[in-house]
Tab-separated table of N, CA and C in Angstrom:
chain	number	residue	atom	x	y	z
A	1	MET	N	-0.728	-1.273	21.698
A	1	MET	CA	-2.077	-1.720	21.439
A	1	MET	C	-2.875	-0.544	20.893
A	2	ILE	N	-3.872	-0.901	20.097
A	2	ILE	CA	-4.684	0.121	19.434
A	2	ILE	C	-6.164	-0.167	19.698
A	3	GLU	N	-6.937	0.891	19.854
A	3	GLU	CA	-8.355	0.734	20.165
A	3	GLU	C	-9.116	0.171	18.965
A	4	LEU	N	-9.860	-0.884	19.223
A	4	LEU	CA	-10.677	-1.510	18.184
A	4	LEU	C	-12.122	-1.050	18.291
A	5	ILE	N	-12.702	-1.141	19.476
A	5	ILE	CA	-14.060	-0.645	19.705
A	5	ILE	C	-14.154	-0.002	21.073
A	6	ARG	N	-15.177	0.848	21.220
A	6	ARG	CA	-15.457	1.538	22.484
A	6	ARG	C	-16.960	1.472	22.683
A	7	SER	N	-17.383	1.025	23.854
A	7	SER	CA	-18.815	0.890	24.101
A	7	SER	C	-19.102	0.764	25.593
A	8	ASN	N	-20.312	1.142	25.983
A	8	ASN	CA	-20.791	0.905	27.346
A	8	ASN	C	-21.659	-0.340	27.414
A	9	ASP	N	-21.800	-1.043	26.300
A	9	ASP	CA	-22.615	-2.249	26.244
A	9	ASP	C	-21.772	-3.454	26.671
A	10	PRO	N	-22.011	-3.995	27.863
A	10	PRO	CA	-21.178	-5.102	28.344
A	10	PRO	C	-21.313	-6.366	27.497
A	11	VAL	N	-22.468	-6.558	26.882
A	11	VAL	CA	-22.662	-7.726	26.024
A	11	VAL	C	-21.797	-7.610	24.769
A	12	LEU	N	-21.780	-6.426	24.173
A	12	LEU	CA	-20.955	-6.198	22.983
A	12	LEU	C	-19.471	-6.380	23.304
A	13	ILE	N	-19.026	-5.832	24.424
A	13	ILE	CA	-17.622	-5.949	24.809
A	13	ILE	C	-17.260	-7.416	25.043
A	14	SER	N	-18.114	-8.137	25.740
A	14	SER	CA	-17.879	-9.551	26.009
A	14	SER	C	-17.870	-10.369	24.722
A	15	PHE	N	-18.802	-10.090	23.828
A	15	PHE	CA	-18.885	-10.795	22.551
A	15	PHE	C	-17.621	-10.564	21.729
A	16	ALA	N	-17.198	-9.310	21.629
A	16	ALA	CA	-15.993	-8.984	20.868
A	16	ALA	C	-14.769	-9.664	21.471
A	17	ALA	N	-14.637	-9.617	22.793
A	17	ALA	CA	-13.494	-10.249	23.462
A	17	ALA	C	-13.500	-11.755	23.227
A	18	SER	N	-14.674	-12.363	23.242
A	18	SER	CA	-14.788	-13.796	22.994
A	18	SER	C	-14.368	-14.156	21.571
A	19	LEU	N	-14.832	-13.380	20.606
A	19	LEU	CA	-14.436	-13.619	19.210
A	19	LEU	C	-12.924	-13.505	19.041
A	20	LEU	N	-12.355	-12.471	19.635
A	20	LEU	CA	-10.907	-12.253	19.521
A	20	LEU	C	-10.125	-13.376	20.192
A	21	ALA	N	-10.580	-13.810	21.345
A	21	ALA	CA	-9.897	-14.902	22.057
A	21	ALA	C	-9.952	-16.188	21.241
A	22	ASP	N	-11.123	-16.495	20.678
A	22	ASP	CA	-11.263	-17.704	19.868
A	22	ASP	C	-10.361	-17.674	18.637
A	23	ALA	N	-10.135	-16.472	18.098
A	23	ALA	CA	-9.277	-16.318	16.926
A	23	ALA	C	-7.806	-16.150	17.307
A	24	ARG	N	-7.522	-16.209	18.605
A	24	ARG	CA	-6.161	-16.046	19.124
A	24	ARG	C	-5.532	-14.702	18.728
A	25	ILE	N	-6.377	-13.673	18.770
A	25	ILE	CA	-5.907	-12.314	18.515
A	25	ILE	C	-5.631	-11.669	19.871
A	26	THR	N	-4.426	-11.160	20.038
A	26	THR	CA	-4.020	-10.537	21.296
A	26	THR	C	-4.875	-9.301	21.543
A	27	HIS	N	-5.542	-9.268	22.698
A	27	HIS	CA	-6.434	-8.156	23.006
A	27	HIS	C	-6.481	-7.911	24.510
A	28	SER	N	-7.072	-6.784	24.852
A	28	SER	CA	-7.258	-6.406	26.247
A	28	SER	C	-8.517	-5.546	26.340
A	29	VAL	N	-9.266	-5.708	27.426
A	29	VAL	CA	-10.422	-4.849	27.679
A	29	VAL	C	-9.973	-3.803	28.697
A	30	ALA	N	-10.030	-2.551	28.288
A	30	ALA	CA	-9.559	-1.454	29.141
A	30	ALA	C	-10.738	-0.694	29.744
A	31	ASP	N	-10.525	-0.142	30.901
A	31	ASP	CA	-11.461	0.740	31.598
A	31	ASP	C	-12.719	0.044	32.102
A	32	SER	N	-12.732	-1.279	32.172
A	32	SER	CA	-13.939	-1.967	32.630
A	32	SER	C	-14.236	-1.664	34.100
A	33	HIS	N	-13.206	-1.533	34.917
A	33	HIS	CA	-13.435	-1.231	36.330
A	33	HIS	C	-13.903	0.211	36.516
A	34	MET	N	-13.365	1.101	35.736
A	34	MET	CA	-13.772	2.505	35.841
A	34	MET	C	-15.208	2.702	35.403
A	35	SER	N	-15.639	1.977	34.378
A	35	SER	CA	-17.014	2.154	33.914
A	35	SER	C	-18.005	1.609	34.930
A	36	VAL	N	-17.612	0.601	35.719
A	36	VAL	CA	-18.487	0.081	36.777
A	36	VAL	C	-18.603	1.104	37.898
A	37	ILE	N	-17.495	1.712	38.261
A	37	ILE	CA	-17.500	2.733	39.316
A	37	ILE	C	-18.325	3.940	38.876
A	38	ASP	N	-18.206	4.270	37.600
A	38	ASP	CA	-18.889	5.429	37.041
A	38	ASP	C	-20.403	5.291	37.120
A	39	GLY	N	-20.913	4.077	37.029
A	39	GLY	CA	-22.358	3.851	37.113
A	39	GLY	C	-23.072	4.190	35.820
A	40	SER	N	-24.156	4.898	35.928
A	40	SER	CA	-25.001	5.152	34.766
A	40	SER	C	-24.671	6.444	34.036
A	41	ILE	N	-23.652	7.125	34.445
A	41	ILE	CA	-23.302	8.395	33.813
A	41	ILE	C	-22.743	8.185	32.408
A	42	ASN	N	-22.105	7.060	32.175
A	42	ASN	CA	-21.504	6.723	30.879
A	42	ASN	C	-20.379	7.666	30.467
A	43	ALA	N	-19.700	8.247	31.432
A	43	ALA	CA	-18.580	9.129	31.122
A	43	ALA	C	-17.338	8.336	30.733
A	44	VAL	N	-17.221	7.118	31.234
A	44	VAL	CA	-16.070	6.268	30.928
A	44	VAL	C	-16.593	5.026	30.216
A	45	THR	N	-16.090	4.790	29.013
A	45	THR	CA	-16.543	3.628	28.247
A	45	THR	C	-15.493	2.532	28.263
A	46	ASN	N	-15.952	1.301	28.102
A	46	ASN	CA	-15.038	0.168	27.956
A	46	ASN	C	-14.407	0.240	26.567
A	47	ARG	N	-13.172	-0.185	26.491
A	47	ARG	CA	-12.482	-0.225	25.201
A	47	ARG	C	-11.870	-1.595	25.004
A	48	VAL	N	-11.946	-2.089	23.779
A	48	VAL	CA	-11.245	-3.318	23.421
A	48	VAL	C	-10.034	-2.904	22.597
A	49	LEU	N	-8.868	-3.291	23.080
A	49	LEU	CA	-7.610	-2.962	22.426
A	49	LEU	C	-7.017	-4.225	21.817
A	50	VAL	N	-6.377	-4.081	20.661
A	50	VAL	CA	-5.711	-5.217	20.017
A	50	VAL	C	-4.296	-4.810	19.641
A	51	ALA	N	-3.460	-5.815	19.451
A	51	ALA	CA	-2.089	-5.560	19.009
A	51	ALA	C	-2.132	-4.900	17.625
A	52	GLU	N	-1.276	-3.934	17.407
A	52	GLU	CA	-1.292	-3.180	16.155
A	52	GLU	C	-1.164	-4.071	14.928
A	53	ASP	N	-0.324	-5.107	15.012
A	53	ASP	CA	-0.115	-5.965	13.844
A	53	ASP	C	-1.297	-6.906	13.589
A	54	GLN	N	-2.264	-6.943	14.505
A	54	GLN	CA	-3.443	-7.795	14.338
A	54	GLN	C	-4.723	-6.974	14.160
A	55	TYR	N	-4.579	-5.670	14.042
A	55	TYR	CA	-5.730	-4.770	13.967
A	55	TYR	C	-6.641	-5.082	12.783
A	56	GLU	N	-6.088	-5.208	11.606
A	56	GLU	CA	-6.908	-5.458	10.415
A	56	GLU	C	-7.625	-6.797	10.507
A	57	ALA	N	-6.950	-7.815	10.984
A	57	ALA	CA	-7.581	-9.131	11.155
A	57	ALA	C	-8.721	-9.044	12.166
A	58	ALA	N	-8.521	-8.275	13.226
A	58	ALA	CA	-9.551	-8.110	14.250
A	58	ALA	C	-10.761	-7.367	13.692
A	59	ARG	N	-10.530	-6.311	12.927
A	59	ARG	CA	-11.638	-5.563	12.306
A	59	ARG	C	-12.439	-6.454	11.372
A	60	GLU	N	-11.736	-7.249	10.585
A	60	GLU	CA	-12.405	-8.152	9.647
A	60	GLU	C	-13.230	-9.197	10.408
A	61	LEU	N	-12.668	-9.732	11.474
A	61	LEU	CA	-13.362	-10.728	12.285
A	61	LEU	C	-14.661	-10.158	12.856
A	62	LEU	N	-14.585	-8.951	13.432
A	62	LEU	CA	-15.782	-8.345	13.998
A	62	LEU	C	-16.797	-7.981	12.919
A	63	ALA	N	-16.318	-7.511	11.783
A	63	ALA	CA	-17.230	-7.184	10.673
A	63	ALA	C	-17.969	-8.424	10.198
A	64	ASP	N	-17.266	-9.539	10.101
A	64	ASP	CA	-17.900	-10.799	9.688
A	64	ASP	C	-18.968	-11.240	10.685
A	65	ALA	N	-18.801	-10.844	11.947
A	65	ALA	CA	-19.758	-11.205	12.995
A	65	ALA	C	-20.862	-10.152	13.142
A	66	GLY	N	-20.818	-9.108	12.319
A	66	GLY	CA	-21.843	-8.074	12.360
A	66	GLY	C	-21.602	-6.971	13.358
A	67	VAL	N	-20.375	-6.869	13.840
A	67	VAL	CA	-20.016	-5.822	14.799
A	67	VAL	C	-19.234	-4.752	14.058
A	68	GLU	N	-19.716	-3.514	14.140
A	68	GLU	CA	-19.025	-2.412	13.475
A	68	GLU	C	-17.858	-1.940	14.327
A	69	ALA	N	-16.663	-1.977	13.747
A	69	ALA	CA	-15.465	-1.559	14.488
A	69	ALA	C	-14.837	-0.355	13.825
């Protein structure tokens, strides 16, 4: 899997994951539990990972939705 986006914005992460799920693009949200434990320090960010062979399709999907990846 390859990193598509990294952010501490839970709305952005949720939106991206929803778009990817609707498009049936294999993805995973990494470090979500660590960022909650971390609190407001923002030392650990959430990451959305996608399968390498679907990376370009995922980038295009997010770009079409106005999300910079």
